[in-house]
Every structure is written in structure tokens, then in C-alpha cells.
Short mmCIF file of C-alpha atoms in Angstrom, two decimals:
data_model
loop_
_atom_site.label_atom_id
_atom_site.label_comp_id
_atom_site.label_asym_id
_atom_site.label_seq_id
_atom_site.Cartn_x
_atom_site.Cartn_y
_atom_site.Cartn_z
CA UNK A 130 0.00 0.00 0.00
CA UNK A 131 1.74 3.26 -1.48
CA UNK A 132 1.09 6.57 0.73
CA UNK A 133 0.96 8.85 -1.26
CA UNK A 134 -0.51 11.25 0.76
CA UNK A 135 -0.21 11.46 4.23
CA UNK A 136 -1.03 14.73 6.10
CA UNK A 137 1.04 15.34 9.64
CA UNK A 138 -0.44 16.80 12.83
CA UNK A 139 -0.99 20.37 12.65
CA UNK A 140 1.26 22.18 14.92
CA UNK A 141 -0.86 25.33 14.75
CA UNK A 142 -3.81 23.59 16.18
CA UNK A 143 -2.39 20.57 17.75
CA UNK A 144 -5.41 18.72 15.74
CA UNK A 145 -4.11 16.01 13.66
CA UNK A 146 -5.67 15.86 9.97
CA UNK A 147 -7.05 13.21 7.77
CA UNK A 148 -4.45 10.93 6.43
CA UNK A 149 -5.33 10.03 2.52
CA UNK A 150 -4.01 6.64 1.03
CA UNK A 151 -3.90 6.55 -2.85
CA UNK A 152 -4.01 2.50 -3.54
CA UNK A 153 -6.51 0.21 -5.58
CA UNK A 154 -9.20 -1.19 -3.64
CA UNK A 155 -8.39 -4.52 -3.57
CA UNK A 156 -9.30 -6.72 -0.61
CA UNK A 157 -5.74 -6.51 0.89
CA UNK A 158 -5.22 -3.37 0.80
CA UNK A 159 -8.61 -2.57 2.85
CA UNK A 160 -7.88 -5.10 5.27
CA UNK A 161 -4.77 -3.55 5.52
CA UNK A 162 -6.19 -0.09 6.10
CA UNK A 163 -8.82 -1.48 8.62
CA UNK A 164 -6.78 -3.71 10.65
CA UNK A 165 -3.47 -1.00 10.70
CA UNK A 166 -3.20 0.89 14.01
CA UNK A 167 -1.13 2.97 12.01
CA UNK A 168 -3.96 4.73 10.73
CA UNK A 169 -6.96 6.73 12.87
CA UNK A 170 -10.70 6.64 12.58
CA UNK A 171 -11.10 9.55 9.84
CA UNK A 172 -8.66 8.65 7.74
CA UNK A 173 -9.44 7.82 4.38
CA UNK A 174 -8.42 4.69 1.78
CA UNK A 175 -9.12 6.46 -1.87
CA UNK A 176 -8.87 4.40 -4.91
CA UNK A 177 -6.23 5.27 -7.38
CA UNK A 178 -8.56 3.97 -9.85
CA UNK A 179 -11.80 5.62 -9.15
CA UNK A 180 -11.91 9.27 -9.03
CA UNK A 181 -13.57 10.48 -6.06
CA UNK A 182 -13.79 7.31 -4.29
CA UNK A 183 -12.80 6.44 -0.96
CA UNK A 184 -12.96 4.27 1.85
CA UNK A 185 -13.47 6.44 5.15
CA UNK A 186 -12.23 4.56 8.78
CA UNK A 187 -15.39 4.69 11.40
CA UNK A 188 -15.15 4.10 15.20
CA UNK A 189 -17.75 0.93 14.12
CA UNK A 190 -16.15 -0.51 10.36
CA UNK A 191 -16.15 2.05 7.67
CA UNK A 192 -18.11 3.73 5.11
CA UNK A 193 -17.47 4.44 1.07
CA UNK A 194 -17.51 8.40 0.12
CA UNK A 195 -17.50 9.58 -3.42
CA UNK A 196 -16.08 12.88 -3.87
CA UNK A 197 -17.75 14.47 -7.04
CA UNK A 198 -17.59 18.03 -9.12
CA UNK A 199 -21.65 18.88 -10.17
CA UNK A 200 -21.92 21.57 -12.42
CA UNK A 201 -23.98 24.39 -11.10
CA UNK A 202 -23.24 23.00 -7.73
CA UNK A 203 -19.66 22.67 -6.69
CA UNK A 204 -17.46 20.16 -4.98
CA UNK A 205 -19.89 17.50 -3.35
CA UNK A 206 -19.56 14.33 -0.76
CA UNK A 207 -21.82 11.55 -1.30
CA UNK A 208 -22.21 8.54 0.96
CA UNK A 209 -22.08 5.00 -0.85
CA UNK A 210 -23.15 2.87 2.28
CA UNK A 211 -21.28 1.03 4.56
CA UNK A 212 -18.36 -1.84 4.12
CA UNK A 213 -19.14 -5.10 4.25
CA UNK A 214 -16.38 -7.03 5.88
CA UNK A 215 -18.26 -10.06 5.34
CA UNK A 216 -18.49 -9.73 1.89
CA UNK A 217 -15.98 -6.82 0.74
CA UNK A 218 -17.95 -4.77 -1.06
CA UNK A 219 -15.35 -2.60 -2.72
CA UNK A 220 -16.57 -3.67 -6.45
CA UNK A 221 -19.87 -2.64 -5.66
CA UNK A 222 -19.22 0.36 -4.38
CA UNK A 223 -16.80 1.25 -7.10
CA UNK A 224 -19.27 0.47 -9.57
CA UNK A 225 -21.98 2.84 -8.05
CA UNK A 226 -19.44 5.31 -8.20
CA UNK A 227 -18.73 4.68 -11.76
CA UNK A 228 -22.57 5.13 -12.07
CA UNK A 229 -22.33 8.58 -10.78
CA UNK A 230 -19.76 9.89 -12.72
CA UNK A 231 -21.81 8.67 -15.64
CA UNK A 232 -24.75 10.23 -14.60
CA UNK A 233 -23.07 13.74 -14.79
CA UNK A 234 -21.49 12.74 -17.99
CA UNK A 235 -25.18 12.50 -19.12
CA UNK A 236 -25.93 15.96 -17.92
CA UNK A 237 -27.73 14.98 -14.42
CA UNK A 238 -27.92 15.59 -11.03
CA UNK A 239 -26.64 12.19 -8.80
CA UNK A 240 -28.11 14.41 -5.76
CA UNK A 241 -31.14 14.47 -7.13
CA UNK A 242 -31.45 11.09 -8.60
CA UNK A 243 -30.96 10.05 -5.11
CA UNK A 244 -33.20 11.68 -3.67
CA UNK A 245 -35.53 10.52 -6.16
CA UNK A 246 -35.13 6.60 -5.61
CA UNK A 247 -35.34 7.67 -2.08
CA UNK A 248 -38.66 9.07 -2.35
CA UNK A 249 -39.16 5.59 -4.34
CA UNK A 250 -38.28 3.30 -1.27
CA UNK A 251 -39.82 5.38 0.68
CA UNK A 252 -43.15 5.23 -0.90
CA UNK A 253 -43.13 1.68 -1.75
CA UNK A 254 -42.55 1.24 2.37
CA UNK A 255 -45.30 3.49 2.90
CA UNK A 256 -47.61 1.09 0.60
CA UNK A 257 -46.40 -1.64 2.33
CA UNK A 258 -47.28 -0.38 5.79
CA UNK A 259 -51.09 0.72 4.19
CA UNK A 260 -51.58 -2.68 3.04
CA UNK A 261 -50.03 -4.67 6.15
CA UNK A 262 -52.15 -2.46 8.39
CA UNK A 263 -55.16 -4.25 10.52
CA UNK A 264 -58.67 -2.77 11.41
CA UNK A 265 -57.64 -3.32 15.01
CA UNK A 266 -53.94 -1.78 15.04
CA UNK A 267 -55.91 1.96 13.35
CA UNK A 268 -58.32 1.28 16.08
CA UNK A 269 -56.14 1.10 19.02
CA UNK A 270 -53.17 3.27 17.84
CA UNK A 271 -54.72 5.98 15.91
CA UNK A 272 -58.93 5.99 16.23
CA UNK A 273 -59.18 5.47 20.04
CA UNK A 274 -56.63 8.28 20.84
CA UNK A 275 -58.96 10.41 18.31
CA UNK A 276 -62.24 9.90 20.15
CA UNK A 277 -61.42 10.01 23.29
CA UNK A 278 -62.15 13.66 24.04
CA UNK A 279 -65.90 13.51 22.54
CA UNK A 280 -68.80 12.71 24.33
CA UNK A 281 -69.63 9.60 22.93
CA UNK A 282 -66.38 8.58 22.23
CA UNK A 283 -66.10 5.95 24.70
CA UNK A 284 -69.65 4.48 23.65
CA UNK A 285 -68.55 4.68 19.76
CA UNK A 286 -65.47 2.28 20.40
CA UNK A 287 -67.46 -0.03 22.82
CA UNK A 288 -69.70 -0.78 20.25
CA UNK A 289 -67.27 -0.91 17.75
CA UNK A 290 -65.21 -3.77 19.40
CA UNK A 291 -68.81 -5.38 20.70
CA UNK A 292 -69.80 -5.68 17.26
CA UNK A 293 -66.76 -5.75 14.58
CA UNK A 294 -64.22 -7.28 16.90
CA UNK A 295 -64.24 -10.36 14.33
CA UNK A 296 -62.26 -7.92 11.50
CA UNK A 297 -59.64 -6.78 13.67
CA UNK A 298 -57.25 -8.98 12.35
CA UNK A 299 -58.00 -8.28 8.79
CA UNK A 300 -56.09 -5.46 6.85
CA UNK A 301 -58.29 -2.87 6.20
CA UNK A 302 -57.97 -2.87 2.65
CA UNK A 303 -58.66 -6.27 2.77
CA UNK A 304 -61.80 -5.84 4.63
CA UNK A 305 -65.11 -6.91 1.92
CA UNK A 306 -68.96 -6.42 1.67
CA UNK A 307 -69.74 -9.88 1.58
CA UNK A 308 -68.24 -9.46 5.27
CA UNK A 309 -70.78 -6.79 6.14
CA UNK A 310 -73.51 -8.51 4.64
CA UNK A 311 -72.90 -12.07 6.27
CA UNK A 312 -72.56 -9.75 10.04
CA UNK A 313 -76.23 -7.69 8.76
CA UNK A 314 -77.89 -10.81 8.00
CA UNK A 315 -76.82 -12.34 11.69
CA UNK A 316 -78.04 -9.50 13.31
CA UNK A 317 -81.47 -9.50 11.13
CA UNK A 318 -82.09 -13.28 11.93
CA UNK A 319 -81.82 -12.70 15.61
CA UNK A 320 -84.10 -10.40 15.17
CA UNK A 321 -82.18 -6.92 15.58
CA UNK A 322 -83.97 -3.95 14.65
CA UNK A 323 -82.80 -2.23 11.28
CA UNK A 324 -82.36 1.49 13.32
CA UNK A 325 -79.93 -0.44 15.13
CA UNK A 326 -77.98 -2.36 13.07
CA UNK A 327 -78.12 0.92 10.57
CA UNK A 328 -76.49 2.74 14.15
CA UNK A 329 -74.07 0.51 14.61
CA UNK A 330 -72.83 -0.53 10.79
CA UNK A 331 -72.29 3.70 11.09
CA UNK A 332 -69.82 3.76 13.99
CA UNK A 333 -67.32 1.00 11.55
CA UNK A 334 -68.22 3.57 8.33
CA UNK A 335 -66.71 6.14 10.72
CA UNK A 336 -63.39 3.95 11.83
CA UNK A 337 -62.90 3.32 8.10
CA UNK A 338 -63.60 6.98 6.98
CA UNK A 339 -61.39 8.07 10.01
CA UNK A 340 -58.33 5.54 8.13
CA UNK A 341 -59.29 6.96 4.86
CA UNK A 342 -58.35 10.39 5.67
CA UNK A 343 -55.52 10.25 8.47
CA UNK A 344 -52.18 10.79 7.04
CA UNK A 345 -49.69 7.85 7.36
CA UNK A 346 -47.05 9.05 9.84
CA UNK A 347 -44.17 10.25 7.72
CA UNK A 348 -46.30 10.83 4.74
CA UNK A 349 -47.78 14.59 3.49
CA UNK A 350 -49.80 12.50 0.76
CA UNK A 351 -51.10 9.23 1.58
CA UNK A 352 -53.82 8.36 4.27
CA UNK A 353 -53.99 4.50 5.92
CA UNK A 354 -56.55 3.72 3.14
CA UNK A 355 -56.79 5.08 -0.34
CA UNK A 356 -60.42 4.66 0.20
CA UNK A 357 -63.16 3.51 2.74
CA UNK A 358 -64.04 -0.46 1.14
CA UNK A 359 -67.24 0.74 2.37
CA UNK A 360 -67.94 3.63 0.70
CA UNK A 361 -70.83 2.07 -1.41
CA UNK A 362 -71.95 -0.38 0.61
CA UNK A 363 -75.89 -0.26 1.09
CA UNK A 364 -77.79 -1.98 3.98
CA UNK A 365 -80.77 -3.97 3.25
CA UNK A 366 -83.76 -1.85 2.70
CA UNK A 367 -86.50 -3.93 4.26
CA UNK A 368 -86.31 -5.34 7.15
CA UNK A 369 -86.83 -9.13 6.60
CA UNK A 370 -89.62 -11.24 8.24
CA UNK A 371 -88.35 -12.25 11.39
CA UNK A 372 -89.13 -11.40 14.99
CA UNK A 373 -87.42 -8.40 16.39
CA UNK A 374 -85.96 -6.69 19.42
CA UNK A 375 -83.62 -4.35 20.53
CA UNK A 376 -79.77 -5.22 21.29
#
């Protein structure tokens, strides 16, 4: 491993300053730089090959840097993840940095590109966590805490867990009107009035309206549901010929 550059302490400010080795990546020469006590956490591996590219010494393993030039921006640092020891991930990382320098070939911002397929991951986590989501967990974490300053809050979430406790398990986007129907025709043949099934299908339109418009946390844009699975769901009409009473 060829130093090519090695900065001394400072006697000015008795601070001592990164020391930069030019060598190729290979796996001996980072093991090498790792494993050296000769060298201090801040000091920096940069491949002779790569331009811009550089392995940086952390008090926990290290991380890859890429030093670029972006026009209309100046001298940037951009971090290229963390090394691997396991699996020495040098090639990758010099081949993301090879990507960069391409994409400013090409006229583009690597900045914003990143920030771009960040957005990406980002959004396809928030998706996830919309789908994986439960008509219990928006109850208990995020309805509950909602309601429980109004009157009739605490009566609105008895009667929703009396009632709809058997879809709490179910993601709400999941949740169907062949559900509804099957729990309205129950309640019909044991002879519930229709003002009171109508009163309590209202308090799970509410829950689902309520996950339909509260904003996932970490999201400006999307809600816990796109849209309440219930929107256009119609209870039956006339009440069917069976005896009734009041729940």
C-alpha cells in the first residue's frame, strides 16, 4: 500500500488531519487499512482507480464516500453505504461510483437522482405499511386516541369492538362487503332492529372513513386507506320477516 498522501499533525492547532491513502481497492489493501493501528478513525483509503472514491475509517467498520464536481453546484460528498467485511464490497461500491460519474457525464444531477429513488423506497414502504395495516392496530393506535375527548367517544369504540371485533385482524384494505352482509344478516335473523344495526354498521363507516383520511405518519400524501371499502356499501332496505328486538 503506497502513501501517497499522508497529512502530519498540525502544529498550529495541535489537531491532527485526515491521512489520505492513494491504492486500488483490492481486498488486501482494505484489510490492511482497517486492521493498521497505524492509521486513525477519519482517515481515508481512496482508490487510485476511481476518481472520487474512498474508503473512510469509522469508530464501528467504515463507510465508502464519493467525492464528485456537479456543475452548477460545486465540490460534493456523497455517501455509498457502509463496508461489508463479510463480503468486501469494494466492487460494488466502485461500480456505483462509476454510475455517478456517468450520470453527470449524461448531464444529471446524482443528488437528485438520489433523492428521487429515495422518495421511491420510501413510498413503496409506505404502501407496504397501508396494506399490512389491521382494522384493530388503526383502532387502538390511531382511532381510540382520536375519540377520546368527545362525548360519545367511549360508547362509539365499545360498540365498535362489541360488534366488529371479528375484523380486527383483517387489513383494512382487505376488509369486503360480503363481510358486512354475512354480520347484517346475523343480526337480522336474531331479530335486531334495522335502526340499530343501521347505528351501529355507522360507527365501523366512521373507523374506516377516520383511516381513509388520516395521514400515514411520515407521509404529506397518503392516508392508511386510499379509500373507505365501504364507501358504497348499502344496507338492506326492508327489514326481513323475522321477529325483532332491541340489542
Amino acid at each position: 500500500m503506497n502513501i501517497n498522501n499522508c497529512k502530519t499533525e498540525n502544529a498550529n492547532t495541535n489537531k491532527k488531519r485526515t491521512q489520505i491513502i492513494s491504492s486500488p481497492m483490492t481486498v488486501t489493501a482494505v484489510s490492511k487499512f482497517l486492521s493498521s493501528a497505524e492509521f486513525s478513525i477519519g482517515d481515508a483509503l481512496s482508490s487510485n482507480k476511481t476518481e472520487g472514491l474512498s474508503l473512510i475509517k469509522r469508530k464501528k467498520g467504515a463507510t465508502f464516500q464519493l467525492r464528485v464536481t456537479i456543475p452548477g453546484r460545486g465540490r460534493k460528498k456523497m455517501s455509498l453505504g457502509k463496508f461489508n467485511a463479510q463480503t468486501n464490497n469494494s466492487e460494488h461500491a466502485t461500480i456505483k461510483a462509476l454510475e455517478v460519474h456517468q450520470l453527470i457525464r449524461d448531464g444529471k444531477d446524482p443528488l437528485l437522482e438520489a433523492e428521487a429513488k429515495l422518495r421511491e423506497i420510501e413510498e413503496q414502504l409506505l404502501l407496504e405499511k397501508r396494506k399490512a395495516m389491521t382494522l384493530g392496530q388503526f383502532f387502538e393506535k390511531h382511532y381510540v386516541p382520536s375519540v377520546a375527548g368527545k362525548r360519545s367517544g367511549k360508547e362509539m369504540c365499545d360498540r365498535i369492538v362489541r360488534h366488529f371485533e371479528f375484523l380486527f385482524d383483517i387489513p383494512m384494505v382487505e376488509i369486503e362487503h360480503d363481510q358486512i352482509k354475512k354480520w347484517e344478516n346475523c343480526r337480522l335473523k336474531a331479530g335486531i332492529k334495522r335502526s340499530t344495526i343501521k347505528s351501529d354498521f355507522s360507527k365501523l363507516f366512521s373507523l374506516l372513513k377516520s383511516a381513509s383520511e388520516t395521514k400515514i405518519q411520515g407521509s404529506k400524501e397518503h392516508c392508511y386507506i386510499e379509500q373507505n371499502p365501504l364507501a358504497d356499501f348499502k344496507l338492506i332496505k326492508c327489514q326481513l320477516p323475522w321477529p325483532v328486538r332491541v340489542n
